[in-house]
Short mmCIF file of C-alpha atoms and ligand atoms in Angstrom, two decimals:
data_model
loop_
_atom_site.label_atom_id
_atom_site.label_comp_id
_atom_site.label_asym_id
_atom_site.label_seq_id
_atom_site.Cartn_x
_atom_site.Cartn_y
_atom_site.Cartn_z
CA MET A 112 127.98 -27.47 69.87
CA LYS A 113 128.18 -30.53 72.07
CA PRO A 114 127.33 -29.92 75.73
CA LEU A 115 130.04 -30.84 78.21
CA ILE A 116 129.07 -32.37 81.53
CA ALA A 117 132.15 -32.35 83.72
CA GLY A 118 132.57 -33.86 87.17
CA ASN A 119 135.06 -32.27 89.55
CA TRP A 120 135.83 -34.81 92.24
CA LYS A 121 138.09 -32.38 94.15
CA MET A 122 140.09 -34.17 96.89
CA ASN A 123 137.73 -37.15 96.93
CA GLY A 124 138.12 -40.60 95.50
CA PHE A 125 140.17 -43.72 96.13
CA SER A 126 140.77 -46.53 93.70
CA ALA A 127 137.41 -48.06 94.72
CA ALA A 128 135.70 -45.04 93.10
CA ARG A 129 136.02 -46.77 89.73
CA ARG A 130 132.91 -48.69 90.78
CA GLU A 131 130.95 -45.44 90.41
CA ILE A 132 132.26 -44.97 86.88
CA GLU A 133 131.35 -48.52 86.03
CA ALA A 134 127.85 -47.95 87.44
CA LEU A 135 127.61 -44.76 85.37
CA ILE A 136 128.65 -46.57 82.19
CA SER A 137 126.07 -49.25 82.77
CA LYS A 138 123.34 -46.60 83.30
CA LEU A 139 124.49 -45.04 80.01
CA GLY A 140 123.89 -48.38 78.29
CA GLY A 141 127.56 -49.29 77.89
CA SER A 142 129.13 -46.08 76.62
CA ALA A 143 128.81 -42.30 76.59
CA PRO A 144 126.19 -40.88 74.19
CA GLU A 145 127.66 -39.29 71.04
CA ASP A 146 125.78 -36.01 71.42
CA ARG A 147 127.41 -34.89 74.67
CA ASP A 148 130.87 -34.96 76.21
CA ILE A 149 131.26 -36.59 79.60
CA LEU A 150 134.33 -35.71 81.63
CA ILE A 151 135.50 -36.77 85.07
CA CYS A 152 138.32 -34.87 86.81
CA PRO A 153 139.46 -37.19 89.60
CA PRO A 154 142.39 -36.60 91.97
CA ALA A 155 145.73 -36.79 90.14
CA THR A 156 146.44 -40.23 91.63
CA LEU A 157 143.58 -41.71 89.58
CA VAL A 158 144.04 -39.91 86.25
CA ALA A 159 146.20 -42.49 84.46
CA GLY A 160 144.30 -45.54 85.68
CA LEU A 161 140.86 -44.17 84.88
CA ALA A 162 141.94 -42.80 81.49
CA ALA A 163 143.35 -46.20 80.54
CA SER A 164 140.25 -48.05 81.70
CA TYR A 165 137.37 -45.95 80.37
CA SER A 166 138.42 -44.13 77.21
CA ASP A 167 136.89 -46.89 75.06
CA GLU A 168 133.54 -46.18 76.75
CA GLY A 169 133.83 -42.49 75.90
CA ILE A 170 134.37 -41.26 79.46
CA GLN A 171 137.01 -38.53 79.22
CA ILE A 172 139.37 -37.84 82.09
CA GLY A 173 140.85 -34.51 83.18
CA GLY A 174 143.13 -33.00 85.79
CA GLN A 175 142.09 -30.45 88.42
CA ASP A 176 145.16 -28.21 88.13
CA CYS A 177 148.52 -27.99 86.36
CA HIS A 178 151.79 -26.10 86.70
CA PRO A 179 152.64 -23.50 84.02
CA GLU A 180 155.95 -25.16 83.18
CA ALA A 181 156.42 -28.47 81.41
CA SER A 182 158.93 -29.90 83.93
CA GLY A 183 161.45 -28.81 86.53
CA ALA A 184 162.16 -28.25 90.20
CA HIS A 185 158.60 -27.83 91.49
CA THR A 186 158.08 -30.45 94.16
CA GLY A 187 154.51 -31.69 94.39
CA ASP A 188 153.35 -30.07 91.16
CA ILE A 189 152.11 -31.75 87.99
CA SER A 190 152.55 -30.32 84.50
CA ALA A 191 149.98 -30.24 81.73
CA GLU A 192 152.31 -32.43 79.66
CA MET A 193 152.27 -35.05 82.43
CA LEU A 194 148.48 -35.02 82.53
CA ALA A 195 148.38 -35.42 78.75
CA ASP A 196 150.88 -38.27 78.99
CA ALA A 197 148.62 -39.92 81.61
CA GLY A 198 145.68 -39.82 79.18
CA ALA A 199 143.90 -36.66 80.31
CA ALA A 200 142.05 -34.58 77.72
CA TYR A 201 141.14 -31.55 79.86
CA VAL A 202 142.38 -29.72 82.93
CA ILE A 203 140.49 -27.38 85.27
CA VAL A 204 142.42 -24.18 86.00
CA GLY A 205 141.63 -21.31 88.34
CA HIS A 206 138.97 -23.08 90.38
CA SER A 207 137.94 -20.76 93.22
CA GLU A 208 139.22 -23.27 95.78
CA ARG A 209 142.70 -23.00 94.22
CA ARG A 210 142.42 -19.23 93.89
CA THR A 211 141.67 -19.18 97.66
CA ASP A 212 143.70 -22.09 99.08
CA HIS A 213 146.79 -21.39 96.95
CA ALA A 214 146.42 -17.63 96.37
CA GLU A 215 146.27 -18.13 92.60
CA THR A 216 146.12 -14.87 90.65
CA ASP A 217 144.53 -14.28 87.25
CA ALA A 218 148.03 -14.09 85.73
CA LEU A 219 148.93 -17.50 87.14
CA VAL A 220 145.63 -18.98 85.97
CA LYS A 221 146.29 -17.61 82.48
CA SER A 222 149.76 -19.18 82.42
CA LYS A 223 148.24 -22.51 83.45
CA ALA A 224 145.58 -22.25 80.72
CA GLU A 225 148.30 -21.55 78.16
CA ALA A 226 150.31 -24.50 79.48
CA ALA A 227 147.28 -26.74 79.00
CA LEU A 228 146.91 -25.64 75.37
CA ARG A 229 150.65 -26.12 74.80
CA ALA A 230 150.27 -29.73 76.01
CA GLY A 231 147.22 -30.41 73.84
CA LEU A 232 144.73 -30.32 76.72
CA THR A 233 141.54 -28.26 76.79
CA PRO A 234 141.61 -25.94 79.81
CA ILE A 235 138.41 -25.32 81.75
CA ILE A 236 139.00 -21.82 83.10
CA CYS A 237 136.92 -21.00 86.19
CA VAL A 238 135.61 -17.57 87.14
CA GLY A 239 132.99 -16.39 89.62
CA GLU A 240 132.12 -13.75 92.18
CA THR A 241 131.73 -13.99 95.96
CA LYS A 242 128.43 -13.38 97.76
CA ALA A 243 129.61 -9.94 98.93
CA GLU A 244 130.59 -8.99 95.38
CA ARG A 245 127.20 -10.05 94.02
CA GLU A 246 125.33 -8.21 96.78
CA ALA A 247 127.38 -5.09 96.02
CA GLY A 248 126.24 -5.30 92.38
CA LYS A 249 129.78 -6.06 91.21
CA ALA A 250 129.37 -9.60 89.82
CA LEU A 251 129.80 -8.59 86.17
CA ASP A 252 132.78 -6.33 86.96
CA VAL A 253 134.52 -9.05 88.96
CA VAL A 254 133.97 -11.75 86.36
CA GLY A 255 134.92 -9.33 83.57
CA ALA A 256 138.24 -8.63 85.30
CA GLN A 257 138.87 -12.35 85.86
CA LEU A 258 138.20 -13.03 82.17
CA SER A 259 140.54 -10.23 81.03
CA GLY A 260 143.27 -11.56 83.31
CA SER A 261 142.81 -15.33 82.98
CA LEU A 262 141.91 -16.13 79.37
CA PRO A 263 144.73 -17.21 77.05
CA GLU A 264 145.50 -15.15 73.97
CA THR A 265 146.40 -18.01 71.66
CA GLY A 266 143.03 -18.31 69.92
CA GLU A 267 142.89 -22.05 70.58
CA ALA A 268 139.74 -23.61 71.99
CA TYR A 269 139.12 -23.48 75.69
CA VAL A 270 136.14 -23.83 78.02
CA VAL A 271 134.99 -21.24 80.58
CA ALA A 272 133.14 -22.28 83.74
CA TYR A 273 131.10 -19.67 85.59
CA GLU A 274 131.04 -20.76 89.22
CA PRO A 275 129.75 -18.22 91.72
CA VAL A 276 131.87 -18.87 94.82
CA TRP A 277 128.82 -18.67 97.08
CA ALA A 278 127.01 -21.38 95.11
CA ILE A 279 129.79 -23.98 95.38
CA GLY A 280 128.92 -26.78 97.78
CA THR A 281 126.20 -24.69 99.45
CA GLY A 282 123.01 -25.86 97.75
CA LEU A 283 122.43 -22.23 96.69
CA THR A 284 122.21 -21.23 93.03
CA PRO A 285 121.69 -17.88 91.29
CA THR A 286 118.32 -17.28 89.63
CA ASN A 287 118.04 -18.51 86.05
CA ASP A 288 118.01 -14.85 84.95
CA ASP A 289 121.26 -14.16 86.80
CA ILE A 290 122.90 -17.24 85.25
CA GLY A 291 121.62 -16.23 81.81
CA ASN A 292 122.84 -12.63 82.15
CA MET A 293 126.29 -13.74 83.24
CA HIS A 294 126.57 -16.30 80.44
CA ASP A 295 125.49 -13.69 77.85
CA PHE A 296 128.17 -11.38 79.27
CA ILE A 297 130.85 -14.13 79.08
CA ARG A 298 129.71 -15.11 75.58
CA ALA A 299 130.40 -11.55 74.40
CA LYS A 300 133.95 -11.73 75.79
CA THR A 301 135.02 -15.13 74.44
CA PRO A 302 135.73 -16.46 70.94
CA GLU A 303 132.81 -17.87 68.95
CA GLY A 304 132.18 -21.52 69.77
CA THR A 305 133.60 -21.35 73.31
CA ARG A 306 131.69 -23.71 75.55
CA LEU A 307 130.41 -22.01 78.69
CA LEU A 308 129.68 -24.20 81.71
CA TYR A 309 127.69 -23.29 84.80
CA GLY A 310 128.95 -24.71 88.10
CA GLY A 311 127.83 -24.42 91.71
CA SER A 312 125.32 -26.79 93.35
CA VAL A 313 124.18 -28.41 90.10
CA LYS A 314 122.03 -31.37 91.19
CA PRO A 315 119.64 -33.81 89.51
CA GLY A 316 116.73 -31.58 90.63
CA ASN A 317 117.95 -28.34 88.99
CA ALA A 318 120.10 -29.57 86.08
CA LYS A 319 117.38 -29.54 83.44
CA GLU A 320 116.37 -25.91 83.94
CA ILE A 321 119.96 -24.69 84.26
CA LEU A 322 121.10 -26.57 81.15
CA ALA A 323 118.20 -25.07 79.17
CA ILE A 324 119.40 -21.47 79.73
CA THR A 325 120.75 -19.74 76.61
CA ASN A 326 124.54 -19.78 76.45
CA VAL A 327 124.83 -22.52 79.08
CA ASN A 328 126.65 -25.28 77.20
CA GLY A 329 127.16 -27.70 80.05
CA ALA A 330 127.88 -28.00 83.74
CA LEU A 331 130.82 -28.35 86.09
CA VAL A 332 129.54 -30.56 88.87
CA GLY A 333 131.24 -31.11 92.22
CA GLY A 334 129.44 -33.07 94.94
CA ALA A 335 126.82 -34.57 92.63
CA SER A 336 129.49 -36.04 90.32
CA LEU A 337 130.76 -38.47 92.96
CA LYS A 338 127.86 -40.89 92.74
CA ALA A 339 126.55 -42.43 89.53
CA ASP A 340 123.00 -42.11 90.89
CA ASP A 341 123.37 -38.31 90.96
CA PHE A 342 125.69 -37.74 87.99
CA TYR A 343 123.69 -39.84 85.51
CA PRO A 344 120.47 -37.77 85.72
CA ILE A 345 122.52 -34.58 85.25
CA ILE A 346 124.05 -36.03 82.07
CA GLU A 347 120.59 -37.07 80.92
CA ALA A 348 119.26 -33.55 81.58
CA ALA A 349 121.63 -32.03 79.00
CA PRO A 350 119.82 -31.15 75.79
CA GLY A 351 122.23 -33.00 73.44
CA GLU A 352 123.91 -31.27 70.47
CA MET A 353 122.94 -27.57 70.63
P1 PGA B 528 129.43 -28.29 93.75
O1 PGA B 528 130.91 -27.87 93.24
O2 PGA B 528 128.71 -28.86 92.57
O3 PGA B 528 129.68 -29.29 94.84
O4 PGA B 528 128.78 -27.03 94.23
C1 PGA B 528 131.11 -27.33 91.96
C2 PGA B 528 132.56 -27.04 91.74
O5 PGA B 528 133.23 -26.57 92.68
O6 PGA B 528 133.09 -27.25 90.64
#
């Protein structure tokens, strides 16, 4: 399968950020390599503009969240259909920051993932334990429960991102064995061919070893996706078609 290297810009990025994408494209020699998927999930304000500008270069664009419904009286929300209409190909759902900031439950995350599939988007469904849960030896139980509650039942293709909450934005990462064990566990609970991403403090310095772990099929990158100088070496570290 093709590895997926996805950048999650979170609430960062103004229109000037397109310079970073242009710098990335020039480092890539003019367009994305065929043997890996490159995705950038900018703030919603930039989705349409970036999708229109860079799809020819093979840079795919995604949303960071969507509402379960296609349209209606939900002020401030964006539907999966709207993201698709704006040129997005993917949408992140259930990121731990949304689970925390917006009290998103597994059931809500599942409905968002199903909305994404309905709209023709590929959902990237995030799961991950807290530090206290890992220290209590409950990481597999917690992630197992999140998977049972959050994964869609439609049988269509989706992506799962394992992002330990304590590794996000902290510079901390699990050991390679802990990442491998969790990815083996998720592999056993997802349909064949599901791409499994690792996320949480992926940087140029650790990307190669993380992306070489069995059942790690790509990365979801936060801070290091904002600058071409950091994101490019992470893309280069991916092993290509696996
Ligand atoms: P980070 O964020 O790479 O800055 O740790 C990852 C994420 O939250 O997706």
